[in-house]
Each structure stands twice: as structure tokens, then as C-alpha cells.
Amino acid sequence: LLTVFMGPHVPAINYGDAVGLRCHDTSIQGFEGAWSDRQPMPWDESEWDLETRGLVKRAAALRTEHSALHQGETTYLNGTADDEDGHEDLLAFRRSHGEGVIDVLLHRGDGEVSLPLPVGAPTRARVLLSLGDVRLEGDRARLGAWSGVVLSREPSIEVRQALEEVLHHNREVLLEAYRAGATTTFGSPA
């Protein structure tokens, strides 16, 4: 479900997926070739998988809140895990739009995988959503079996403060030049 909601396409799920609809009775498949997992919707909420429902609600809300997830570019990230087997069980991609950078790391295998946070983005990583056993340890992520994490990559507090100071200083210099009668300006960050 994280791939569906965090990916570059319009998310589409079948009815019942948001509440974990599953059927283990294959005897009904004979009726007009019906799929055993496409059962009538159970409207009794006690039959719903509330953890799956919560995951879908949080993923949909993130997609709305972060422009990188609903209109951003997608870059698939390779070669980030330290394991020796080529990490076929790992999918990592980045969604970005403007200043927003979201990394999605998914592990669909058994055991644990440790990987460095993907490079080329601000160093600070904030967990927006996680599934399963996920830990951030400095500049590394540890993903347990069948787990995933959605990370917002943000500048550190020190970098943001330094940028604000530079911008404030530039505004003051431009205002002072305007008051002194300058009619042309030099280029500076907005």
C-alpha cells in the first residue's frame, strides 16, 4: 500500500483494501469465476483490519499535505543497501517538488537490512510514516522484515538559521541601498 500511495501515479485500490478485506474461502471461486478475495464489503467495522485502515488514512493524508507526493518528480534510488546479495528485496525512491524531498524505503524480504540514507538531499530525516520494524540511527536506516518508511528530508536547524540570517542581511542591505537612492540592484536570494 505504501508503494501505491507514495508512488508517482494516481493511487487506486480496490474496495475493501483499505480495511484489509481478505477471503480464505476458495470454494466460492466456482460461481462465475469470482475471485476469492473479492467478497461483499463487510460493513461491520469489527471485521475490519483497523491497522490497515489507519495506514491508508495516514498515507492518503501525506499525499495531500506534501506536494512532492502528488505532483513531484520520482527518482529511483539504487545501490543503497550494505547486504551482499544485491538487495533485490529493497525498493527506494525519492519524490521531490520545489524544496520538498520525500524518500521512501521499502523492504519486502525477511531479516533486517541496513542502509545509508540516500544522498543528494538535506541531511535531516524526519519519519512521516512507518510500517513494521524501522529505526533511524544517525545517517542510516534499519528496516526489519516486510517494513517501510517514508522520510521527509529537511535542512538541519543550523542550516535553516544560517539561511534566515543571510536572507535578513540581504533585505537590510537592499533597503539601505534603496534609501540611499540606488535605482539598480545586484542579484541576491529572495
PDB file of C-alpha atoms in Angstrom:
ATOM      1  CA  LEU A   1       0.000   0.000   0.000  1.00  0.00           C
ATOM      2  CA  LEU A   2       2.909   2.401   0.619  1.00  0.00           C
ATOM      3  CA  THR A   3       4.050   1.911  -2.967  1.00  0.00           C
ATOM      4  CA  VAL A   4       0.548   2.721  -4.223  1.00  0.00           C
ATOM      5  CA  PHE A   5       0.159   5.914  -2.186  1.00  0.00           C
ATOM      6  CA  MET A   6       3.723   7.236  -2.309  1.00  0.00           C
ATOM      7  CA  GLY A   7       4.416   6.451  -5.979  1.00  0.00           C
ATOM      8  CA  PRO A   8       4.124   8.820  -8.950  1.00  0.00           C
ATOM      9  CA  HIS A   9       0.781   7.541 -10.208  1.00  0.00           C
ATOM     10  CA  VAL A  10      -2.754   8.252  -9.045  1.00  0.00           C
ATOM     11  CA  PRO A  11      -3.358   5.839  -6.162  1.00  0.00           C
ATOM     12  CA  ALA A  12      -6.083   3.318  -6.871  1.00  0.00           C
ATOM     13  CA  ILE A  13      -7.135   0.484  -4.607  1.00  0.00           C
ATOM     14  CA  ASN A  14      -9.996  -1.984  -4.800  1.00  0.00           C
ATOM     15  CA  TYR A  15     -12.936  -1.777  -2.448  1.00  0.00           C
ATOM     16  CA  GLY A  16     -12.130  -3.378   0.842  1.00  0.00           C
ATOM     17  CA  ASP A  17      -8.349  -2.975   0.515  1.00  0.00           C
ATOM     18  CA  ALA A  18      -8.425  -0.010   2.897  1.00  0.00           C
ATOM     19  CA  VAL A  19      -9.864  -2.216   5.642  1.00  0.00           C
ATOM     20  CA  GLY A  20      -7.840  -5.350   4.876  1.00  0.00           C
ATOM     21  CA  LEU A  21     -10.589  -7.327   3.137  1.00  0.00           C
ATOM     22  CA  ARG A  22      -9.368 -10.884   2.690  1.00  0.00           C
ATOM     23  CA  CYS A  23     -11.061 -14.165   1.971  1.00  0.00           C
ATOM     24  CA  HIS A  24      -9.635 -17.570   2.662  1.00  0.00           C
ATOM     25  CA  ASP A  25     -12.650 -19.473   1.312  1.00  0.00           C
ATOM     26  CA  THR A  26     -11.733 -20.573  -2.226  1.00  0.00           C
ATOM     27  CA  SER A  27     -14.867 -22.693  -2.571  1.00  0.00           C
ATOM     28  CA  ILE A  28     -16.836 -19.735  -3.936  1.00  0.00           C
ATOM     29  CA  GLN A  29     -14.500 -19.314  -6.918  1.00  0.00           C
ATOM     30  CA  GLY A  30     -16.649 -21.628  -8.999  1.00  0.00           C
ATOM     31  CA  PHE A  31     -19.512 -19.116  -9.081  1.00  0.00           C
ATOM     32  CA  GLU A  32     -18.953 -17.302 -12.385  1.00  0.00           C
ATOM     33  CA  GLY A  33     -15.196 -17.404 -11.804  1.00  0.00           C
ATOM     34  CA  ALA A  34     -15.412 -14.932  -8.918  1.00  0.00           C
ATOM     35  CA  TRP A  35     -12.115 -14.088  -7.271  1.00  0.00           C
ATOM     36  CA  SER A  36     -11.995 -15.401  -3.756  1.00  0.00           C
ATOM     37  CA  ASP A  37     -10.610 -12.095  -2.477  1.00  0.00           C
ATOM     38  CA  ARG A  38     -13.450 -10.040  -3.990  1.00  0.00           C
ATOM     39  CA  GLN A  39     -16.147 -10.645  -1.454  1.00  0.00           C
ATOM     40  CA  PRO A  40     -19.046  -8.403  -0.482  1.00  0.00           C
ATOM     41  CA  MET A  41     -17.855  -5.490   1.621  1.00  0.00           C
ATOM     42  CA  PRO A  42     -18.096  -6.268   5.344  1.00  0.00           C
ATOM     43  CA  TRP A  43     -19.803  -3.186   6.767  1.00  0.00           C
ATOM     44  CA  ASP A  44     -19.422  -4.463  10.325  1.00  0.00           C
ATOM     45  CA  GLU A  45     -16.378  -2.461  11.475  1.00  0.00           C
ATOM     46  CA  SER A  46     -15.436  -5.193  13.974  1.00  0.00           C
ATOM     47  CA  GLU A  47     -14.350  -7.268  10.950  1.00  0.00           C
ATOM     48  CA  TRP A  48     -12.043  -4.547   9.613  1.00  0.00           C
ATOM     49  CA  ASP A  49      -8.278  -4.516   9.951  1.00  0.00           C
ATOM     50  CA  LEU A  50      -8.001  -1.160  11.716  1.00  0.00           C
ATOM     51  CA  GLU A  51      -4.200  -1.075  11.401  1.00  0.00           C
ATOM     52  CA  THR A  52      -4.500  -1.265   7.601  1.00  0.00           C
ATOM     53  CA  ARG A  53      -7.266   1.342   7.637  1.00  0.00           C
ATOM     54  CA  GLY A  54      -5.079   3.687   9.707  1.00  0.00           C
ATOM     55  CA  LEU A  55      -2.141   3.186   7.332  1.00  0.00           C
ATOM     56  CA  VAL A  56      -4.293   4.040   4.307  1.00  0.00           C
ATOM     57  CA  LYS A  57      -5.706   7.155   6.005  1.00  0.00           C
ATOM     58  CA  ARG A  58      -2.236   8.398   7.021  1.00  0.00           C
ATOM     59  CA  ALA A  59      -0.772   7.672   3.557  1.00  0.00           C
ATOM     60  CA  ALA A  60      -3.643   9.491   1.818  1.00  0.00           C
ATOM     61  CA  ALA A  61      -3.246  12.471   4.172  1.00  0.00           C
ATOM     62  CA  LEU A  62       0.513  12.640   3.486  1.00  0.00           C
ATOM     63  CA  ARG A  63      -0.150  12.613  -0.236  1.00  0.00           C
ATOM     64  CA  THR A  64      -2.430  15.623   0.209  1.00  0.00           C
ATOM     65  CA  GLU A  65      -0.092  17.506   2.570  1.00  0.00           C
ATOM     66  CA  HIS A  66       3.160  17.154   0.590  1.00  0.00           C
ATOM     67  CA  SER A  67       3.337  18.482  -2.961  1.00  0.00           C
ATOM     68  CA  ALA A  68       6.286  16.179  -3.660  1.00  0.00           C
ATOM     69  CA  LEU A  69       3.887  13.233  -3.322  1.00  0.00           C
ATOM     70  CA  HIS A  70       1.095  14.466  -5.572  1.00  0.00           C
ATOM     71  CA  GLN A  71       2.953  16.408  -8.247  1.00  0.00           C
ATOM     72  CA  GLY A  72       6.631  15.782  -7.708  1.00  0.00           C
ATOM     73  CA  GLU A  73       9.283  14.064  -9.765  1.00  0.00           C
ATOM     74  CA  THR A  74      10.288  10.481  -8.995  1.00  0.00           C
ATOM     75  CA  THR A  75      13.841   9.180  -8.860  1.00  0.00           C
ATOM     76  CA  TYR A  76      14.504   5.508  -8.175  1.00  0.00           C
ATOM     77  CA  LEU A  77      17.499   5.063  -5.893  1.00  0.00           C
ATOM     78  CA  ASN A  78      19.800   2.082  -6.375  1.00  0.00           C
ATOM     79  CA  GLY A  79      22.757   0.655  -4.545  1.00  0.00           C
ATOM     80  CA  THR A  80      21.906   1.913  -1.078  1.00  0.00           C
ATOM     81  CA  ALA A  81      21.948  -1.298   0.987  1.00  0.00           C
ATOM     82  CA  ASP A  82      25.020  -2.895   2.511  1.00  0.00           C
ATOM     83  CA  ASP A  83      23.946  -6.511   2.087  1.00  0.00           C
ATOM     84  CA  GLU A  84      25.908  -8.787  -0.215  1.00  0.00           C
ATOM     85  CA  ASP A  85      23.033 -10.331  -2.183  1.00  0.00           C
ATOM     86  CA  GLY A  86      22.245  -7.329  -4.379  1.00  0.00           C
ATOM     87  CA  HIS A  87      19.266  -6.332  -2.179  1.00  0.00           C
ATOM     88  CA  GLU A  88      16.531  -7.374  -4.631  1.00  0.00           C
ATOM     89  CA  ASP A  89      14.132  -7.094  -1.699  1.00  0.00           C
ATOM     90  CA  LEU A  90      14.689  -3.344  -1.328  1.00  0.00           C
ATOM     91  CA  LEU A  91      12.893  -0.563  -3.193  1.00  0.00           C
ATOM     92  CA  ALA A  92      13.993   3.014  -2.595  1.00  0.00           C
ATOM     93  CA  PHE A  93      12.715   6.074  -4.416  1.00  0.00           C
ATOM     94  CA  ARG A  94      12.644   9.813  -3.950  1.00  0.00           C
ATOM     95  CA  ARG A  95       9.758  12.179  -4.652  1.00  0.00           C
ATOM     96  CA  SER A  96      10.675  15.852  -4.951  1.00  0.00           C
ATOM     97  CA  HIS A  97       8.945  19.099  -5.809  1.00  0.00           C
ATOM     98  CA  GLY A  98      10.345  22.553  -5.093  1.00  0.00           C
ATOM     99  CA  GLU A  99      12.090  22.358  -1.744  1.00  0.00           C
ATOM    100  CA  GLY A 100      10.158  19.254  -0.665  1.00  0.00           C
ATOM    101  CA  VAL A 101      12.089  15.980  -0.687  1.00  0.00           C
ATOM    102  CA  ILE A 102      10.491  12.700   0.398  1.00  0.00           C
ATOM    103  CA  ASP A 103      12.417   9.401   0.479  1.00  0.00           C
ATOM    104  CA  VAL A 104      10.515   6.100   0.509  1.00  0.00           C
ATOM    105  CA  LEU A 105      12.399   2.985   1.612  1.00  0.00           C
ATOM    106  CA  LEU A 106      10.648  -0.401   1.388  1.00  0.00           C
ATOM    107  CA  HIS A 107      11.963  -3.843   2.366  1.00  0.00           C
ATOM    108  CA  ARG A 108       9.944  -6.842   1.149  1.00  0.00           C
ATOM    109  CA  GLY A 109      12.179  -9.580   2.479  1.00  0.00           C
ATOM    110  CA  ASP A 110      12.932 -11.500   5.629  1.00  0.00           C
ATOM    111  CA  GLY A 111      15.571 -10.418   8.089  1.00  0.00           C
ATOM    112  CA  GLU A 112      16.889  -6.915   8.516  1.00  0.00           C
ATOM    113  CA  VAL A 113      18.608  -4.585   6.070  1.00  0.00           C
ATOM    114  CA  SER A 114      20.752  -1.607   6.999  1.00  0.00           C
ATOM    115  CA  LEU A 115      21.294   1.176   4.526  1.00  0.00           C
ATOM    116  CA  PRO A 116      22.693   4.682   4.478  1.00  0.00           C
ATOM    117  CA  LEU A 117      20.157   7.420   3.933  1.00  0.00           C
ATOM    118  CA  PRO A 118      20.152   8.300   0.228  1.00  0.00           C
ATOM    119  CA  VAL A 119      22.488  11.161  -0.674  1.00  0.00           C
ATOM    120  CA  GLY A 120      21.640  14.282  -2.649  1.00  0.00           C
ATOM    121  CA  ALA A 121      19.081  15.627  -0.173  1.00  0.00           C
ATOM    122  CA  PRO A 122      19.165  17.645   3.038  1.00  0.00           C
ATOM    123  CA  THR A 123      20.786  15.643   5.838  1.00  0.00           C
ATOM    124  CA  ARG A 124      17.976  15.695   8.396  1.00  0.00           C
ATOM    125  CA  ALA A 125      15.452  12.865   8.073  1.00  0.00           C
ATOM    126  CA  ARG A 126      12.058  13.016   9.789  1.00  0.00           C
ATOM    127  CA  VAL A 127       9.784   9.954   9.794  1.00  0.00           C
ATOM    128  CA  LEU A 128       6.394  10.773   8.295  1.00  0.00           C
ATOM    129  CA  LEU A 129       5.080   7.209   8.216  1.00  0.00           C
ATOM    130  CA  SER A 130       6.485   3.794   9.039  1.00  0.00           C
ATOM    131  CA  LEU A 131       5.301   0.226   8.757  1.00  0.00           C
ATOM    132  CA  GLY A 132       6.910  -2.627  10.647  1.00  0.00           C
ATOM    133  CA  ASP A 133      10.252  -2.511  12.445  1.00  0.00           C
ATOM    134  CA  VAL A 134      12.033   0.675  11.310  1.00  0.00           C
ATOM    135  CA  ARG A 135      14.833   2.543  13.080  1.00  0.00           C
ATOM    136  CA  LEU A 136      16.810   5.621  12.110  1.00  0.00           C
ATOM    137  CA  GLU A 137      20.307   5.585  13.554  1.00  0.00           C
ATOM    138  CA  GLY A 138      22.227   8.708  12.590  1.00  0.00           C
ATOM    139  CA  ASP A 139      22.637   8.659   8.806  1.00  0.00           C
ATOM    140  CA  ARG A 140      21.391   5.062   8.469  1.00  0.00           C
ATOM    141  CA  ALA A 141      18.023   3.334   8.308  1.00  0.00           C
ATOM    142  CA  ARG A 142      17.428  -0.190   9.569  1.00  0.00           C
ATOM    143  CA  LEU A 143      14.417  -1.916   8.080  1.00  0.00           C
ATOM    144  CA  GLY A 144      13.094  -5.140   9.534  1.00  0.00           C
ATOM    145  CA  ALA A 145      11.295  -7.845   7.595  1.00  0.00           C
ATOM    146  CA  TRP A 146       8.452  -6.571   5.403  1.00  0.00           C
ATOM    147  CA  SER A 147       8.749  -2.967   6.532  1.00  0.00           C
ATOM    148  CA  GLY A 148       8.874   0.510   5.068  1.00  0.00           C
ATOM    149  CA  VAL A 149       9.405   4.129   5.952  1.00  0.00           C
ATOM    150  CA  VAL A 150       8.508   7.492   4.418  1.00  0.00           C
ATOM    151  CA  LEU A 151      11.036  10.202   5.293  1.00  0.00           C
ATOM    152  CA  SER A 152      10.884  13.963   4.882  1.00  0.00           C
ATOM    153  CA  ARG A 153      14.400  15.192   4.129  1.00  0.00           C
ATOM    154  CA  GLU A 154      14.901  18.631   5.623  1.00  0.00           C
ATOM    155  CA  PRO A 155      17.774  21.039   6.231  1.00  0.00           C
ATOM    156  CA  SER A 156      19.164  20.926   9.753  1.00  0.00           C
ATOM    157  CA  ILE A 157      18.115  23.631  12.183  1.00  0.00           C
ATOM    158  CA  GLU A 158      21.576  25.196  11.894  1.00  0.00           C
ATOM    159  CA  VAL A 159      21.328  25.403   8.094  1.00  0.00           C
ATOM    160  CA  ARG A 160      17.842  26.933   8.273  1.00  0.00           C
ATOM    161  CA  GLN A 161      19.008  29.524  10.833  1.00  0.00           C
ATOM    162  CA  ALA A 162      22.052  30.428   8.721  1.00  0.00           C
ATOM    163  CA  LEU A 163      19.866  30.842   5.631  1.00  0.00           C
ATOM    164  CA  GLU A 164      17.428  33.076   7.536  1.00  0.00           C
ATOM    165  CA  GLU A 165      20.344  35.233   8.722  1.00  0.00           C
ATOM    166  CA  VAL A 166      21.668  35.612   5.172  1.00  0.00           C
ATOM    167  CA  LEU A 167      18.219  36.491   3.829  1.00  0.00           C
ATOM    168  CA  HIS A 168      17.646  39.021   6.619  1.00  0.00           C
ATOM    169  CA  HIS A 169      21.053  40.609   5.969  1.00  0.00           C
ATOM    170  CA  ASN A 170      20.335  40.814   2.224  1.00  0.00           C
ATOM    171  CA  ARG A 171      16.990  42.522   2.863  1.00  0.00           C
ATOM    172  CA  GLU A 172      18.678  45.075   5.123  1.00  0.00           C
ATOM    173  CA  VAL A 173      21.390  45.807   2.527  1.00  0.00           C
ATOM    174  CA  LEU A 174      18.789  46.247  -0.246  1.00  0.00           C
ATOM    175  CA  LEU A 175      16.623  48.503   1.936  1.00  0.00           C
ATOM    176  CA  GLU A 176      19.633  50.634   2.855  1.00  0.00           C
ATOM    177  CA  ALA A 177      20.639  50.929  -0.819  1.00  0.00           C
ATOM    178  CA  TYR A 178      17.084  51.949  -1.762  1.00  0.00           C
ATOM    179  CA  ARG A 179      17.029  54.631   0.932  1.00  0.00           C
ATOM    180  CA  ALA A 180      20.369  55.929  -0.402  1.00  0.00           C
ATOM    181  CA  GLY A 181      18.795  56.350  -3.846  1.00  0.00           C
ATOM    182  CA  ALA A 182      20.021  53.267  -5.663  1.00  0.00           C
ATOM    183  CA  THR A 183      17.955  52.582  -8.753  1.00  0.00           C
ATOM    184  CA  THR A 184      19.555  49.277  -9.718  1.00  0.00           C
ATOM    185  CA  THR A 185      20.192  46.268  -7.534  1.00  0.00           C
ATOM    186  CA  PHE A 186      22.549  43.377  -7.554  1.00  0.00           C
ATOM    187  CA  GLY A 187      21.231  39.817  -7.583  1.00  0.00           C
ATOM    188  CA  SER A 188      20.631  38.244  -4.183  1.00  0.00           C
ATOM    189  CA  PRO A 189      18.477  35.439  -2.827  1.00  0.00           C
ATOM    190  CA  ALA A 190      14.839  36.366  -2.320  1.00  0.00           C
TER     191      ALA A 190
END
